[in-house]
Coordinates of C-alpha atoms in Angstrom, one line a residue:
M1014 CA 6.5 5.4 15.2
A1015 CA 8.0 2.4 13.7
P1016 CA 11.6 1.5 14.5
E1017 CA 14.2 2.1 12.1
G1018 CA 14.2 -0.7 9.4
G1019 CA 11.7 -2.6 11.2
A1020 CA 9.5 -5.5 9.2
V1021 CA 6.3 -5.1 7.9
R1022 CA 3.4 -7.1 8.8
A1023 CA 3.1 -10.6 7.5
G1024 CA 1.5 -11.3 4.0
R1025 CA 1.5 -9.6 0.5
F1026 CA 3.4 -6.5 0.1
F1027 CA 2.2 -3.8 -2.2
G1028 CA 3.9 -0.5 -2.3
V1029 CA 3.9 2.8 -4.1
Y1030 CA 7.1 4.6 -4.1
L1031 CA 8.8 8.1 -5.2
L1032 CA 12.1 7.9 -6.8
Y1033 CA 14.4 11.1 -7.0
C1034 CA 17.0 11.5 -9.8
L1035 CA 20.7 12.3 -8.6
N1036 CA 21.9 12.7 -12.1
P1037 CA 23.1 16.2 -12.4
K1038 CA 21.9 16.6 -16.0
H1039 CA 18.2 15.6 -14.5
R1040 CA 18.3 16.2 -10.9
G1041 CA 15.1 16.8 -9.2
R1042 CA 13.3 14.7 -11.7
V1043 CA 10.7 12.1 -9.8
Y1044 CA 9.1 9.2 -10.8
V1045 CA 5.9 7.4 -8.8
G1046 CA 5.8 3.7 -9.3
F1047 CA 4.1 0.4 -8.0
T1048 CA 6.1 -2.4 -6.6
V1049 CA 5.9 -5.6 -4.7
N1050 CA 10.0 -6.0 -4.0
P1051 CA 11.5 -2.5 -3.5
A1052 CA 14.9 -3.4 -3.7
R1053 CA 14.8 -5.0 -6.9
R1054 CA 12.5 -2.3 -8.4
V1055 CA 15.1 0.2 -7.9
Q1056 CA 17.7 -1.8 -9.2
Q1057 CA 15.3 -2.5 -12.5
H1058 CA 15.0 1.4 -12.7
N1059 CA 18.7 2.1 -12.7
G1060 CA 19.6 -0.8 -15.0
G1061 CA 17.2 0.6 -17.9
R1062 CA 14.5 -0.8 -19.9
K1063 CA 16.5 -3.9 -20.8
K1064 CA 16.6 -4.6 -17.0
G1065 CA 12.7 -4.1 -16.4
G1066 CA 13.0 -0.4 -15.7
A1067 CA 10.4 2.3 -16.9
W1068 CA 10.7 4.4 -19.9
R1069 CA 10.5 7.6 -18.0
T1070 CA 13.5 6.7 -15.8
S1071 CA 15.6 4.8 -18.5
G1072 CA 19.1 6.4 -19.1
R1073 CA 18.5 9.0 -16.6
G1074 CA 20.1 7.7 -13.5
P1075 CA 20.9 6.9 -10.9
W1076 CA 17.6 7.1 -9.3
E1077 CA 17.2 6.9 -5.3
M1078 CA 13.9 5.5 -3.7
V1079 CA 13.2 7.9 -1.2
L1080 CA 9.8 7.1 0.1
I1081 CA 7.2 4.3 0.0
V1082 CA 3.7 4.1 0.9
H1083 CA 2.9 0.3 1.7
G1084 CA 0.1 -1.8 3.5
F1085 CA -2.2 -1.6 0.6
P1086 CA -4.8 -4.7 0.8
S1087 CA -4.3 -5.5 -2.8
A1088 CA -2.2 -4.6 -6.2
V1089 CA -5.5 -3.1 -7.8
A1090 CA -5.6 -0.7 -4.7
A1091 CA -1.9 0.3 -4.8
L1092 CA -2.0 0.8 -8.6
R1093 CA -5.2 3.1 -8.3
F1094 CA -2.9 4.8 -5.5
E1095 CA 0.0 5.1 -8.0
W1096 CA -2.0 6.4 -11.0
A1097 CA -3.8 9.2 -8.9
W1098 CA -0.6 10.2 -7.2
Q1099 CA 0.8 10.4 -10.8
H1100 CA -2.0 12.1 -12.4
P1101 CA -3.7 14.5 -9.4
R1102 CA -5.4 16.7 -11.9
A1103 CA -7.1 13.7 -14.0
S1104 CA -8.3 12.3 -10.5
R1105 CA -11.9 13.2 -9.3
R1106 CA -11.0 12.4 -5.8
L1107 CA -8.2 15.2 -5.8
S1108 CA -10.0 17.9 -7.7
H1109 CA -9.1 20.0 -4.3
V1110 CA -5.6 19.8 -4.8
G1111 CA -4.3 22.9 -6.6
P1112 CA -1.9 22.5 -9.6
R1113 CA 1.8 22.6 -9.2
L1114 CA 3.2 26.4 -9.0
R1115 CA 5.7 27.6 -11.4
S1116 CA 8.3 28.0 -8.2
E1117 CA 7.4 24.5 -6.8
A1118 CA 9.9 21.7 -7.2
A1119 CA 8.4 18.6 -8.5
F1120 CA 9.6 16.8 -5.3
D1121 CA 7.7 19.3 -3.0
F1122 CA 4.7 19.0 -5.4
H1123 CA 4.6 15.2 -5.0
L1124 CA 4.7 15.4 -1.2
R1125 CA 1.8 18.0 -1.3
V1126 CA -0.4 15.8 -3.4
L1127 CA 0.6 12.7 -1.1
A1128 CA -0.3 14.5 1.9
Q1129 CA -3.9 15.3 0.6
M1130 CA -4.5 11.6 -0.6
L1131 CA -3.6 10.2 2.7
R1132 CA -6.3 12.6 4.3
T1133 CA -8.7 11.5 1.1
P1134 CA -11.3 8.8 1.0
P1135 CA -10.9 6.0 0.3
W1136 CA -7.2 6.0 1.1
A1137 CA -7.6 7.9 4.3
R1138 CA -9.1 4.6 5.7
L1139 CA -6.6 2.0 4.3
P1140 CA -3.8 0.6 7.0
L1141 CA -1.0 2.2 5.1
T1142 CA 2.7 3.1 6.6
L1143 CA 4.4 5.9 5.3
R1144 CA 8.2 5.2 5.2
W1145 CA 11.2 7.3 4.3
L1146 CA 13.7 5.2 2.9
R1147 CA 16.3 8.2 3.0
Q1148 CA 16.0 10.1 6.2
D1149 CA 17.7 13.0 4.6
F1150 CA 14.8 13.7 2.2
C1151 CA 12.3 13.4 5.2
R1152 CA 9.7 16.5 5.3
D1153 CA 6.7 16.9 7.3
L1154 CA 3.7 16.6 5.5
C1155 CA 0.8 19.1 5.3
P1156 CA -1.8 17.9 6.5
P1157 CA 0.0 15.3 8.7
P1158 CA -1.1 11.6 7.8
P1159 CA -4.0 10.3 9.8
P1160 CA -3.4 9.0 13.3
H1161 CA -3.7 5.3 12.0
V1162 CA -0.9 6.0 9.5
P1163 CA 2.4 5.2 11.1
L1164 CA 5.7 7.1 10.0
A1165 CA 8.6 4.7 9.8
F1166 CA 12.4 5.2 8.5
G1167 CA 14.8 2.6 7.3
P1168 CA 15.6 0.3 4.3
P1169 CA 12.9 -1.0 2.1
P1170 CA 10.7 -3.3 4.3
R1171 CA 11.0 -7.0 4.2
A1172 CA 8.0 -8.7 2.7
L1173 CA 7.4 -11.7 5.3
A1174 CA 6.0 -15.0 4.1
P1175 CA 2.2 -15.8 5.2
K1176 CA 3.2 -18.4 7.9
P1177 CA 1.3 -16.6 10.7
R1178 CA -2.0 -17.3 8.8
A1179 CA -1.1 -21.3 8.1
A1180 CA -0.5 -21.6 11.8
L1181 CA -3.8 -19.9 12.6
V1182 CA -5.6 -22.4 10.3
A1183 CA -4.0 -25.4 11.9
G1184 CA -4.7 -24.3 15.3
K1185 CA -8.4 -23.3 14.7
S1186 CA -9.1 -26.5 12.6
D1187 CA -8.3 -28.5 15.7
R1188 CA -11.2 -27.2 17.6
G1189 CA -13.9 -28.3 15.3
S1190 CA -14.7 -29.4 11.7
E1191 CA -17.4 -27.1 11.0
N1192 CA -16.3 -24.9 8.0
S1193 CA -18.9 -22.3 8.6
C1194 CA -18.8 -18.6 9.4
T1195 CA -19.1 -17.8 13.2
L1196 CA -21.1 -14.7 12.7
C1197 CA -23.8 -15.7 9.8
A1198 CA -23.3 -19.3 10.4
R1199 CA -23.2 -19.9 6.3
A1200 CA -20.5 -22.3 4.9
L1201 CA -17.2 -20.7 4.0
Q1202 CA -16.3 -20.8 0.4
D1203 CA -12.9 -21.9 -0.9
E1204 CA -12.9 -19.1 -3.4
E1205 CA -12.8 -16.6 -0.3
P1206 CA -10.3 -17.1 2.5
P1207 CA -12.1 -16.3 5.6
L1208 CA -10.6 -13.9 8.3
Y1209 CA -9.1 -15.4 11.5
C1210 CA -8.8 -13.5 14.8
P1211 CA -4.9 -13.6 15.4
H1212 CA -5.2 -14.6 19.1
S1213 CA -4.7 -18.4 19.5
D1214 CA -7.3 -19.0 21.9
C1215 CA -10.2 -17.3 19.9
P1216 CA -12.3 -19.5 17.5
L1217 CA -13.2 -16.7 15.3
K1218 CA -13.4 -17.6 11.6
A1219 CA -15.5 -15.4 9.3
H1220 CA -16.8 -14.0 6.0
V1221 CA -14.8 -10.6 5.1
I1222 CA -18.2 -8.9 4.6
C1223 CA -19.6 -10.3 7.7
L1224 CA -16.8 -9.0 9.8
A1225 CA -16.5 -5.9 8.2
E1226 CA -20.1 -5.3 8.8
E1227 CA -19.4 -6.0 12.5
F1228 CA -16.8 -3.5 12.8
L1229 CA -19.0 -0.7 11.1
R1230 CA -21.9 -1.1 13.5
E1231 CA -20.8 2.2 14.7
E1232 CA -19.9 4.0 11.3
P1233 CA -22.5 2.6 9.0
E1234 CA -21.9 5.5 6.5
Q1235 CA -18.4 4.0 5.6
L1236 CA -17.5 1.0 3.9
L1237 CA -13.9 0.1 4.8
P1238 CA -13.2 -0.5 8.9
L1239 CA -10.2 0.7 10.3
E1240 CA -10.6 -1.5 13.5
G1241 CA -12.8 -3.1 15.6
Q1242 CA -13.6 -5.4 18.8
C1243 CA -13.3 -9.3 17.9
P1244 CA -16.8 -10.5 18.7
C1245 CA -15.6 -13.7 20.2
C1246 CA -12.7 -12.8 22.4
K1247 CA -13.3 -8.7 22.4
N1248 CA -9.9 -8.0 21.8
S1249 CA -9.2 -4.8 19.8
L1250 CA -8.3 -5.8 16.1
L1251 CA -6.8 -3.8 13.4
W1252 CA -8.5 -4.5 10.0
G1253 CA -5.2 -4.2 8.0
D1254 CA -3.8 -6.9 10.3
L1255 CA -6.7 -9.2 9.8
I1256 CA -6.2 -8.6 5.9
S1257 CA -2.7 -8.9 5.8
L1258 CA -2.7 -12.4 7.5
C1259 CA -4.4 -13.8 4.4
G1260 CA -1.7 -15.7 2.8
M1261 CA -0.9 -16.1 -1.0
S1262 CA 0.6 -18.9 -3.2
T1263 CA 3.7 -18.8 -5.5
E1264 CA 1.4 -18.1 -8.5
E1265 CA 0.2 -14.9 -7.0
E1266 CA 3.6 -13.8 -6.2
E1267 CA 4.6 -14.2 -9.5
E1268 CA 1.4 -12.2 -10.8
D1269 CA 2.4 -9.4 -8.4
S1270 CA 5.8 -9.2 -9.8
E1271 CA 4.6 -9.0 -13.4
L1272 CA 2.2 -6.1 -12.0
E1273 CA 5.0 -3.7 -11.3
Q1274 CA 6.6 -3.9 -14.7
E1275 CA 6.1 -1.0 -17.3
H1276 CA 2.4 -0.4 -18.1
W1277 CA 0.6 2.5 -19.9
T1278 CA 0.9 5.0 -17.3
D1279 CA 4.5 5.3 -17.7
M1280 CA 3.9 6.7 -21.3
L1281 CA 1.7 9.4 -19.9
E1282 CA 3.4 13.0 -19.0
I1283 CA 3.0 14.0 -15.2

């Protein structure tokens, strides 16, 4: 279990959150959304549409962000998770999840859907973290999350700058000028940043697909690795840690912020 208020891993932050309405007139309403900055996003919701909040939450606050799932490898992955959580009956991956019962509160229904999502491919293989931002709202999920999905508590996690990757690149560049994949020996392309082993003395730098195939040798039926052994230094590595060490530019940060603004799914009823 992660320590309360602990920082997230370095790299880009993509989260899907659950809001709970504290307004007595609308108490019990919930809202699912995507964010790259949890603290800013909840302020936007409580500020209304003029402040960047969503249509479905405007004028119904105050809203409290009680839960967030983070660790998605990309904004697209997080947005797909968000859509499925908002519309489980429309998602072919969640056809096994029963509809909301008449006696079931919206909050309880969304936790039931979330529990199933964390156990359903492809989400079951992502390096996600389930974080309760309000511990008084915490409930045990049934079924529980997979063993590799930690449970954390505390305020919205801090998005860390991708300094570790820059340090890795600088350190490994001193070991040789060859810009080739350690595994296939083919050239590394600038358009696709390679993956580096986080251990400072390890020379590994590889194409994403090459290292994924190496990690999936014992699970050939899977598409996404969970963890594996570094082919160079033999240390155990989590796939999510490797992906998170890929840095991002200021332009990418701005694009991510634009993605969390109101989009077409806000106009659909849950």
